[in-house]
């Protein structure tokens, strides 16, 4: 046998071993549907359906699975990613375009293992890396609720992904590297409430999908340490850093209020988090909100390295003039705001944290708190994308970041221009 042939056989063996390893990693923790079918299925009842509706709210499923102006849960919404556009599926029980033909076992496998009814691998824009932690009982309840919805015949558009990201082979490699299935297991050293909060934050709430940095392959890091939300131009701040969105020093009631109403003493939500409060957390029970709050308070604090503030830019006077003209009447001459109406800017972490993309997004497109039962008509801030130039927005953003004892770095017109080019729904 020639040396070339031996080398080719070695490469072939290595390739076959790699394929076998990828296959094994993609089926780990997965039971065949025939084994799952041996589990006797109980007919859903009204209580299970109500529970499923509550859990679907906790997972904010409608946010992705409802197209703009469309029927809730009927899918069709495009989700932009760095690899192309994915379209959320139809979750109504239509037998041809929705989940009408899905059994509870197949639905469980989708949540737990990231596989469709046909066995094809699902893209992780559907956050099964978090949903794998959901219990079987909760998965069955969500399935029962979705099956109770009016069926809507609406086919899901084909995904628009670039090669090779549109192949099952590439997805299998990604899953082998970054996905490991497994239900949430309680920490015996922690309280029942802490474990409930961990289950909701890590699983149904899939908070890590936004509040974590992603690598170049789109995989999220662990730890809720903050990160830019791909394709949206918003920064989801670290939940483990007091200078960003950490709440270890907050009172429990303040955290609950933020989840319930979108507002708390000295803070309010905006951007993508506004949608989370509007569509999900405002509907959760006080017990679950306290559990989530307690878990977030107990997170180990890992302060990020913050850039030192540079000298104020030459446009400092321009920023002060724009603030006086457009901002002071609501936010106050000293940035003190109006409690319960307009947020304070002085000492506001959303204003001063690094990076400063969120304050730019807010000035450009306006700031709108979520409409909740407690605040059905919250006050909003108009957008200034048309009224102000890049240089003017950079000047006023730098002004509010550096006044009143703040130590944040100034922002530039280039950063404003880059923020203008980002989409935010």
Short mmCIF file of C-alpha atoms in Angstrom, two decimals:
data_model
loop_
_atom_site.label_atom_id
_atom_site.label_comp_id
_atom_site.label_asym_id
_atom_site.label_seq_id
_atom_site.Cartn_x
_atom_site.Cartn_y
_atom_site.Cartn_z
CA UNK A 1 0.00 0.00 0.00
CA UNK A 2 1.44 3.33 -1.01
CA UNK A 3 2.12 6.13 1.46
CA UNK A 4 -0.45 8.31 -0.29
CA UNK A 5 -3.14 5.66 0.13
CA UNK A 6 -2.26 5.18 3.80
CA UNK A 7 -2.52 8.91 4.35
CA UNK A 8 -5.89 8.98 2.58
CA UNK A 9 -7.15 6.12 4.75
CA UNK A 10 -6.01 7.92 7.90
CA UNK A 11 -7.85 11.07 6.80
CA UNK A 12 -10.94 9.00 5.99
CA UNK A 13 -10.83 7.35 9.40
CA UNK A 14 -10.42 10.70 11.12
CA UNK A 15 -13.33 12.13 9.14
CA UNK A 16 -15.55 9.19 10.00
CA UNK A 17 -14.60 9.50 13.67
CA UNK A 18 -15.44 13.23 13.61
CA UNK A 19 -18.82 12.53 12.00
CA UNK A 20 -19.54 9.82 14.58
CA UNK A 21 -18.62 12.18 17.42
CA UNK A 22 -20.82 14.98 16.03
CA UNK A 23 -23.71 12.54 15.62
CA UNK A 24 -23.28 11.25 19.17
CA UNK A 25 -23.20 14.77 20.60
CA UNK A 26 -26.35 15.66 18.67
CA UNK A 27 -28.37 12.78 20.09
CA UNK A 28 -27.07 12.86 23.66
CA UNK A 29 -29.81 12.97 26.25
CA UNK A 30 -32.43 12.24 23.58
CA UNK A 31 -34.96 9.44 23.92
CA UNK A 32 -36.53 7.97 20.77
CA UNK A 33 -40.11 9.03 20.23
CA UNK A 34 -41.16 5.40 20.43
CA UNK A 35 -39.89 5.31 24.02
CA UNK A 36 -41.59 8.60 24.84
CA UNK A 37 -44.85 7.28 23.41
CA UNK A 38 -44.91 4.57 26.07
CA UNK A 39 -45.71 7.30 28.58
CA UNK A 40 -49.50 7.40 28.99
CA UNK A 41 -50.84 10.76 27.82
CA UNK A 42 -53.49 12.40 29.98
CA UNK A 43 -56.21 14.39 28.27
CA UNK A 44 -55.65 18.12 28.83
CA UNK A 45 -58.05 19.84 31.19
CA UNK A 46 -58.99 23.45 31.77
CA UNK A 47 -56.48 23.86 34.59
CA UNK A 48 -53.60 22.54 32.48
CA UNK A 49 -54.56 24.86 29.63
CA UNK A 50 -54.66 27.87 31.98
CA UNK A 51 -51.28 26.89 33.35
CA UNK A 52 -49.93 26.54 29.82
CA UNK A 53 -51.16 30.01 28.92
CA UNK A 54 -49.36 31.41 31.96
CA UNK A 55 -46.15 29.56 31.08
CA UNK A 56 -46.32 30.71 27.44
CA UNK A 57 -46.54 34.27 28.82
CA UNK A 58 -43.52 33.60 31.02
CA UNK A 59 -41.60 32.48 27.95
CA UNK A 60 -42.89 35.48 25.95
CA UNK A 61 -43.56 33.07 23.07
CA UNK A 62 -45.95 35.43 21.28
CA UNK A 63 -43.23 38.07 20.88
CA UNK A 64 -41.42 36.02 18.24
CA UNK A 65 -44.28 33.87 16.97
CA UNK A 66 -46.55 36.77 16.01
CA UNK A 67 -45.95 38.80 12.87
CA UNK A 68 -46.59 42.54 12.99
CA UNK A 69 -50.36 42.95 12.72
CA UNK A 70 -50.83 39.19 12.55
CA UNK A 71 -52.75 36.64 14.58
CA UNK A 72 -51.06 35.78 17.89
CA UNK A 73 -48.92 32.65 17.69
CA UNK A 74 -49.52 32.21 13.93
CA UNK A 75 -45.83 32.81 13.15
CA UNK A 76 -44.31 34.42 10.10
CA UNK A 77 -42.24 37.05 11.91
CA UNK A 78 -38.77 37.51 10.46
CA UNK A 79 -35.88 37.33 12.92
CA UNK A 80 -32.69 38.90 11.61
CA UNK A 81 -29.41 37.25 12.60
CA UNK A 82 -25.81 37.81 11.48
CA UNK A 83 -26.25 34.69 9.33
CA UNK A 84 -29.49 35.64 7.57
CA UNK A 85 -33.19 35.84 8.35
CA UNK A 86 -35.16 33.14 10.13
CA UNK A 87 -38.95 33.02 10.28
CA UNK A 88 -40.80 31.96 13.41
CA UNK A 89 -43.16 29.02 13.00
CA UNK A 90 -46.93 28.79 13.31
CA UNK A 91 -47.80 27.54 16.81
CA UNK A 92 -51.56 27.34 16.31
CA UNK A 93 -53.09 23.86 15.91
CA UNK A 94 -53.59 24.07 12.15
CA UNK A 95 -52.93 20.52 10.87
CA UNK A 96 -50.97 21.53 7.77
CA UNK A 97 -49.07 24.72 8.66
CA UNK A 98 -49.06 24.66 12.46
CA UNK A 99 -48.78 22.27 15.38
CA UNK A 100 -52.06 20.45 14.75
CA UNK A 101 -50.27 17.20 13.98
CA UNK A 102 -47.73 17.48 16.79
CA UNK A 103 -47.96 15.16 19.78
CA UNK A 104 -46.92 16.24 23.28
CA UNK A 105 -43.84 14.03 22.88
CA UNK A 106 -42.80 15.80 19.68
CA UNK A 107 -43.34 19.19 21.27
CA UNK A 108 -41.26 18.15 24.28
CA UNK A 109 -38.48 17.00 21.98
CA UNK A 110 -38.49 20.40 20.23
CA UNK A 111 -38.08 22.24 23.54
CA UNK A 112 -35.71 19.77 25.16
CA UNK A 113 -33.60 18.63 22.21
CA UNK A 114 -34.14 21.23 19.51
CA UNK A 115 -35.68 18.92 16.90
CA UNK A 116 -38.71 19.46 14.71
CA UNK A 117 -41.53 16.94 14.24
CA UNK A 118 -39.67 15.44 11.27
CA UNK A 119 -36.46 15.13 13.27
CA UNK A 120 -34.65 18.00 11.56
CA UNK A 121 -32.42 20.12 13.76
CA UNK A 122 -33.88 23.47 14.76
CA UNK A 123 -31.95 26.74 14.58
CA UNK A 124 -31.02 28.18 17.99
CA UNK A 125 -32.84 31.45 17.30
CA UNK A 126 -35.56 29.29 18.84
CA UNK A 127 -33.90 29.34 22.29
CA UNK A 128 -33.93 25.63 23.04
CA UNK A 129 -30.53 26.06 24.68
CA UNK A 130 -32.58 27.64 27.49
CA UNK A 131 -35.88 25.81 26.98
CA UNK A 132 -34.14 22.48 27.48
CA UNK A 133 -34.33 23.29 31.20
CA UNK A 134 -38.15 23.30 31.15
CA UNK A 135 -39.79 20.40 32.99
CA UNK A 136 -41.84 17.82 31.11
CA UNK A 137 -44.96 18.86 32.99
CA UNK A 138 -44.55 22.49 31.97
CA UNK A 139 -43.86 21.49 28.35
CA UNK A 140 -47.06 19.44 28.29
CA UNK A 141 -49.05 22.36 29.71
CA UNK A 142 -47.73 24.76 27.05
CA UNK A 143 -48.54 22.19 24.37
CA UNK A 144 -52.09 21.81 25.73
CA UNK A 145 -52.57 25.59 25.66
CA UNK A 146 -51.29 25.95 22.10
CA UNK A 147 -53.54 23.10 20.97
CA UNK A 148 -56.51 24.98 22.46
CA UNK A 149 -55.97 28.05 20.26
CA UNK A 150 -58.06 28.66 17.13
CA UNK A 151 -56.18 27.11 14.19
CA UNK A 152 -54.75 29.54 11.65
CA UNK A 153 -53.68 28.29 8.23
CA UNK A 154 -50.55 30.29 7.56
CA UNK A 155 -47.44 28.74 6.08
CA UNK A 156 -44.09 29.84 7.49
CA UNK A 157 -41.81 31.47 4.88
CA UNK A 158 -38.60 29.65 4.04
CA UNK A 159 -35.56 30.75 6.02
CA UNK A 160 -33.14 33.06 4.20
CA UNK A 161 -29.75 31.97 5.51
CA UNK A 162 -26.42 32.16 3.73
CA UNK A 163 -24.39 29.07 2.91
CA UNK A 164 -23.17 27.09 4.84
CA UNK A 165 -25.38 28.26 7.72
CA UNK A 166 -28.44 26.96 5.88
CA UNK A 167 -27.23 23.35 6.06
CA UNK A 168 -28.06 20.72 8.64
CA UNK A 169 -24.39 19.70 8.68
CA UNK A 170 -23.25 23.15 9.84
CA UNK A 171 -26.03 23.22 12.43
CA UNK A 172 -25.01 19.78 13.71
CA UNK A 173 -21.44 21.00 14.23
CA UNK A 174 -22.71 24.09 16.08
CA UNK A 175 -24.88 21.96 18.36
CA UNK A 176 -22.01 19.55 19.05
CA UNK A 177 -19.91 22.50 20.20
CA UNK A 178 -22.43 24.65 22.04
CA UNK A 179 -25.62 22.77 22.96
CA UNK A 180 -26.10 20.28 25.78
CA UNK A 181 -29.66 19.22 26.69
CA UNK A 182 -30.78 18.85 30.28
CA UNK A 183 -33.69 19.77 32.57
CA UNK A 184 -33.16 22.21 35.40
CA UNK A 185 -32.00 20.45 38.56
CA UNK A 186 -32.68 22.15 41.88
CA UNK A 187 -29.77 23.26 44.02
CA UNK A 188 -30.37 21.58 47.41
CA UNK A 189 -28.33 24.23 49.23
CA UNK A 190 -30.65 26.98 47.98
CA UNK A 191 -34.21 27.89 48.99
CA UNK A 192 -37.33 26.85 47.11
CA UNK A 193 -37.83 30.47 46.01
CA UNK A 194 -34.25 30.78 44.73
CA UNK A 195 -34.63 27.58 42.72
CA UNK A 196 -37.92 28.78 41.26
CA UNK A 197 -36.27 32.02 40.24
CA UNK A 198 -33.33 30.20 38.70
CA UNK A 199 -35.72 27.94 36.76
CA UNK A 200 -37.59 30.92 35.33
CA UNK A 201 -34.53 33.07 34.56
CA UNK A 202 -32.42 30.27 33.08
CA UNK A 203 -35.23 28.37 31.35
CA UNK A 204 -38.57 29.86 30.35
CA UNK A 205 -37.39 33.46 30.64
CA UNK A 206 -34.28 32.67 28.51
CA UNK A 207 -32.71 35.89 29.86
CA UNK A 208 -29.28 34.73 28.70
CA UNK A 209 -30.45 35.03 25.08
CA UNK A 210 -30.08 38.82 25.38
CA UNK A 211 -28.10 39.51 28.56
CA UNK A 212 -24.96 37.68 27.46
CA UNK A 213 -22.24 38.24 24.90
CA UNK A 214 -22.16 35.99 21.84
CA UNK A 215 -19.17 34.60 20.04
CA UNK A 216 -18.67 34.79 16.27
CA UNK A 217 -20.77 31.64 15.84
CA UNK A 218 -23.74 33.11 17.70
CA UNK A 219 -23.36 31.04 20.88
CA UNK A 220 -24.16 32.81 24.14
CA UNK A 221 -21.75 32.95 27.03
CA UNK A 222 -22.99 32.05 30.50
CA UNK A 223 -23.40 34.34 33.46
CA UNK A 224 -25.76 37.14 32.31
CA UNK A 225 -22.74 39.38 31.86
CA UNK A 226 -24.28 41.65 29.22
CA UNK A 227 -23.86 41.92 25.48
CA UNK A 228 -24.97 43.59 22.28
CA UNK A 229 -28.21 42.14 20.91
CA UNK A 230 -27.38 41.00 17.36
CA UNK A 231 -28.91 43.09 14.57
CA UNK A 232 -30.89 45.32 16.93
CA UNK A 233 -28.33 47.90 18.01
CA UNK A 234 -29.26 47.65 21.70
CA UNK A 235 -26.98 46.60 24.53
CA UNK A 236 -28.52 44.25 27.09
CA UNK A 237 -26.64 45.29 30.25
CA UNK A 238 -24.92 42.95 32.63
CA UNK A 239 -27.14 41.63 35.41
CA UNK A 240 -24.05 40.89 37.47
CA UNK A 241 -22.57 44.38 37.55
CA UNK A 242 -23.84 47.16 39.80
CA UNK A 243 -22.69 49.78 37.29
CA UNK A 244 -24.98 48.30 34.63
CA UNK A 245 -28.16 46.39 35.55
CA UNK A 246 -27.09 44.42 38.60
CA UNK A 247 -29.69 44.52 41.38
CA UNK A 248 -27.77 43.01 44.29
CA UNK A 249 -28.12 46.35 46.13
CA UNK A 250 -31.82 46.85 45.30
CA UNK A 251 -34.73 46.12 47.56
CA UNK A 252 -36.74 43.09 46.46
CA UNK A 253 -39.89 45.18 45.97
CA UNK A 254 -38.12 47.54 43.57
CA UNK A 255 -37.11 44.64 41.31
CA UNK A 256 -40.64 43.25 41.38
CA UNK A 257 -42.01 46.69 40.49
CA UNK A 258 -39.68 46.94 37.49
CA UNK A 259 -40.86 43.55 36.20
CA UNK A 260 -44.51 44.31 36.94
CA UNK A 261 -44.83 47.89 35.77
CA UNK A 262 -41.66 48.68 33.84
CA UNK A 263 -40.84 51.35 36.42
CA UNK A 264 -39.07 51.46 39.77
CA UNK A 265 -37.49 54.12 41.92
CA UNK A 266 -34.86 55.74 39.73
CA UNK A 267 -35.27 53.30 36.83
CA UNK A 268 -37.51 52.40 33.91
CA UNK A 269 -37.24 49.92 31.06
CA UNK A 270 -37.06 50.73 27.36
CA UNK A 271 -36.06 49.12 24.09
CA UNK A 272 -36.32 45.31 23.89
CA UNK A 273 -36.88 45.02 27.66
CA UNK A 274 -40.00 47.13 27.29
CA UNK A 275 -41.46 44.38 25.10
CA UNK A 276 -40.54 41.77 27.72
CA UNK A 277 -42.43 43.66 30.43
CA UNK A 278 -45.38 44.46 28.18
CA UNK A 279 -45.82 40.93 26.83
CA UNK A 280 -44.51 38.75 29.64
CA UNK A 281 -43.41 39.76 33.12
CA UNK A 282 -46.33 42.07 33.95
CA UNK A 283 -48.58 38.98 33.82
CA UNK A 284 -46.50 36.83 36.19
CA UNK A 285 -47.57 36.18 39.75
CA UNK A 286 -46.00 38.20 42.54
CA UNK A 287 -44.55 34.97 43.94
CA UNK A 288 -42.75 34.20 40.67
CA UNK A 289 -41.56 37.79 40.31
CA UNK A 290 -40.17 37.72 43.86
CA UNK A 291 -38.45 34.42 43.08
CA UNK A 292 -36.82 35.87 39.97
CA UNK A 293 -35.87 39.02 41.87
CA UNK A 294 -34.30 36.99 44.68
CA UNK A 295 -32.29 34.92 42.21
CA UNK A 296 -31.01 38.01 40.40
CA UNK A 297 -30.11 39.69 43.71
CA UNK A 298 -28.03 36.67 44.63
CA UNK A 299 -26.05 36.54 41.38
CA UNK A 300 -22.28 36.62 41.94
CA UNK A 301 -21.13 40.10 41.05
CA UNK A 302 -18.55 40.31 38.28
CA UNK A 303 -17.88 43.98 37.55
CA UNK A 304 -16.84 44.66 33.98
CA UNK A 305 -13.80 46.72 33.12
CA UNK A 306 -15.13 50.21 32.52
CA UNK A 307 -13.36 52.69 30.29
CA UNK A 308 -12.15 55.81 32.01
CA UNK A 309 -13.92 58.98 31.02
CA UNK A 310 -12.08 61.05 28.47
CA UNK A 311 -11.99 64.82 28.49
CA UNK A 312 -15.23 66.51 27.53
CA UNK A 313 -15.43 67.12 23.78
CA UNK A 314 -15.21 70.64 22.34
CA UNK A 315 -18.97 70.51 21.66
CA UNK A 316 -19.74 70.67 25.41
CA UNK A 317 -21.51 74.03 25.06
CA UNK A 318 -23.56 72.69 22.14
CA UNK A 319 -24.64 69.70 24.22
CA UNK A 320 -25.70 71.92 27.11
CA UNK A 321 -27.70 74.17 24.78
CA UNK A 322 -29.50 71.22 23.16
CA UNK A 323 -30.27 69.77 26.58
CA UNK A 324 -31.74 73.07 27.75
CA UNK A 325 -33.85 73.35 24.59
CA UNK A 326 -35.15 69.80 24.23
CA UNK A 327 -34.62 67.88 27.49
CA UNK A 328 -34.65 70.04 30.61
CA UNK A 329 -38.42 70.67 30.63
CA UNK A 330 -39.02 66.95 31.34
CA UNK A 331 -35.78 65.65 32.85
CA UNK A 332 -35.00 68.75 34.90
CA UNK A 333 -32.20 71.28 34.75
CA UNK A 334 -30.07 69.07 36.99
CA UNK A 335 -31.19 65.79 35.41
CA UNK A 336 -33.36 64.99 38.42
CA UNK A 337 -36.39 63.87 36.39
CA UNK A 338 -39.94 63.64 37.72
CA UNK A 339 -40.59 60.58 39.93
CA UNK A 340 -43.05 58.18 38.35
CA UNK A 341 -43.23 60.21 35.14
CA UNK A 342 -39.85 61.08 33.63
CA UNK A 343 -36.72 59.17 34.65
CA UNK A 344 -33.79 60.96 36.22
CA UNK A 345 -30.68 61.22 34.08
CA UNK A 346 -28.28 62.12 36.88
CA UNK A 347 -26.73 58.85 38.05
CA UNK A 348 -28.89 56.81 35.68
CA UNK A 349 -27.01 53.60 34.82
CA UNK A 350 -28.72 53.33 31.44
CA UNK A 351 -27.21 56.72 30.57
CA UNK A 352 -23.70 56.25 31.96
CA UNK A 353 -22.86 52.60 31.33
CA UNK A 354 -20.36 51.43 28.73
CA UNK A 355 -20.95 51.00 25.86
CA UNK A 356 -23.16 54.02 25.35
CA UNK A 357 -25.28 52.60 22.53
CA UNK A 358 -28.54 52.54 24.52
CA UNK A 359 -28.59 56.26 25.23
CA UNK A 360 -28.01 56.88 21.52
CA UNK A 361 -30.81 54.50 20.53
CA UNK A 362 -33.16 56.25 22.95
CA UNK A 363 -32.35 59.74 21.66
CA UNK A 364 -32.66 58.58 18.05
CA UNK A 365 -35.91 56.64 18.24
CA UNK A 366 -37.46 57.90 21.46
CA UNK A 367 -38.03 56.32 24.83
CA UNK A 368 -41.26 54.49 25.50
CA UNK A 369 -42.02 52.62 28.70
CA UNK A 370 -44.32 49.59 28.34
CA UNK A 371 -48.06 49.95 28.75
CA UNK A 372 -48.96 47.81 31.77
CA UNK A 373 -52.00 47.35 33.96
CA UNK A 374 -50.44 49.63 36.57
CA UNK A 375 -49.40 52.26 33.99
CA UNK A 376 -51.68 51.90 30.97
CA UNK A 377 -50.61 55.23 29.47
CA UNK A 378 -47.01 55.90 30.41
CA UNK A 379 -45.32 59.10 29.35
CA UNK A 380 -42.91 58.76 26.44
CA UNK A 381 -40.03 60.63 24.88
CA UNK A 382 -40.21 61.66 21.20
CA UNK A 383 -37.52 60.55 18.73
CA UNK A 384 -34.88 63.06 17.66
CA UNK A 385 -33.41 61.16 14.71
CA UNK A 386 -34.79 63.73 12.24
CA UNK A 387 -34.64 66.83 14.42
CA UNK A 388 -30.94 66.56 15.37
CA UNK A 389 -27.78 65.82 13.40
CA UNK A 390 -25.23 63.18 14.34
CA UNK A 391 -22.96 65.86 15.82
CA UNK A 392 -25.82 67.34 17.86
CA UNK A 393 -26.92 63.96 19.21
CA UNK A 394 -23.32 63.12 20.11
CA UNK A 395 -23.03 66.45 21.92
CA UNK A 396 -26.18 66.11 24.01
CA UNK A 397 -25.52 62.43 24.76
CA UNK A 398 -22.03 63.30 25.96
CA UNK A 399 -23.46 66.14 28.02
CA UNK A 400 -25.89 63.94 29.98
CA UNK A 401 -23.21 61.24 30.41
CA UNK A 402 -20.69 63.67 31.93
CA UNK A 403 -22.79 66.07 33.97
CA UNK A 404 -23.96 65.85 37.59
CA UNK A 405 -20.98 63.84 38.82
CA UNK A 406 -21.19 61.21 36.09
CA UNK A 407 -17.91 59.73 34.87
CA UNK A 408 -18.92 58.20 31.54
CA UNK A 409 -16.94 58.65 28.36
CA UNK A 410 -18.16 61.05 25.63
CA UNK A 411 -19.73 59.75 22.44
CA UNK A 412 -18.87 60.71 18.88
CA UNK A 413 -20.80 61.56 15.73
CA UNK A 414 -19.40 58.38 14.16
CA UNK A 415 -20.99 56.30 16.92
CA UNK A 416 -24.30 58.07 16.31
CA UNK A 417 -24.06 57.36 12.58
CA UNK A 418 -23.40 53.71 13.30
CA UNK A 419 -26.36 53.58 15.68
CA UNK A 420 -28.62 55.07 13.02
CA UNK A 421 -27.84 52.13 10.77
CA UNK A 422 -29.08 49.56 13.29
CA UNK A 423 -32.62 48.25 13.19
CA UNK A 424 -34.71 48.25 16.36
CA UNK A 425 -38.23 46.80 16.40
#
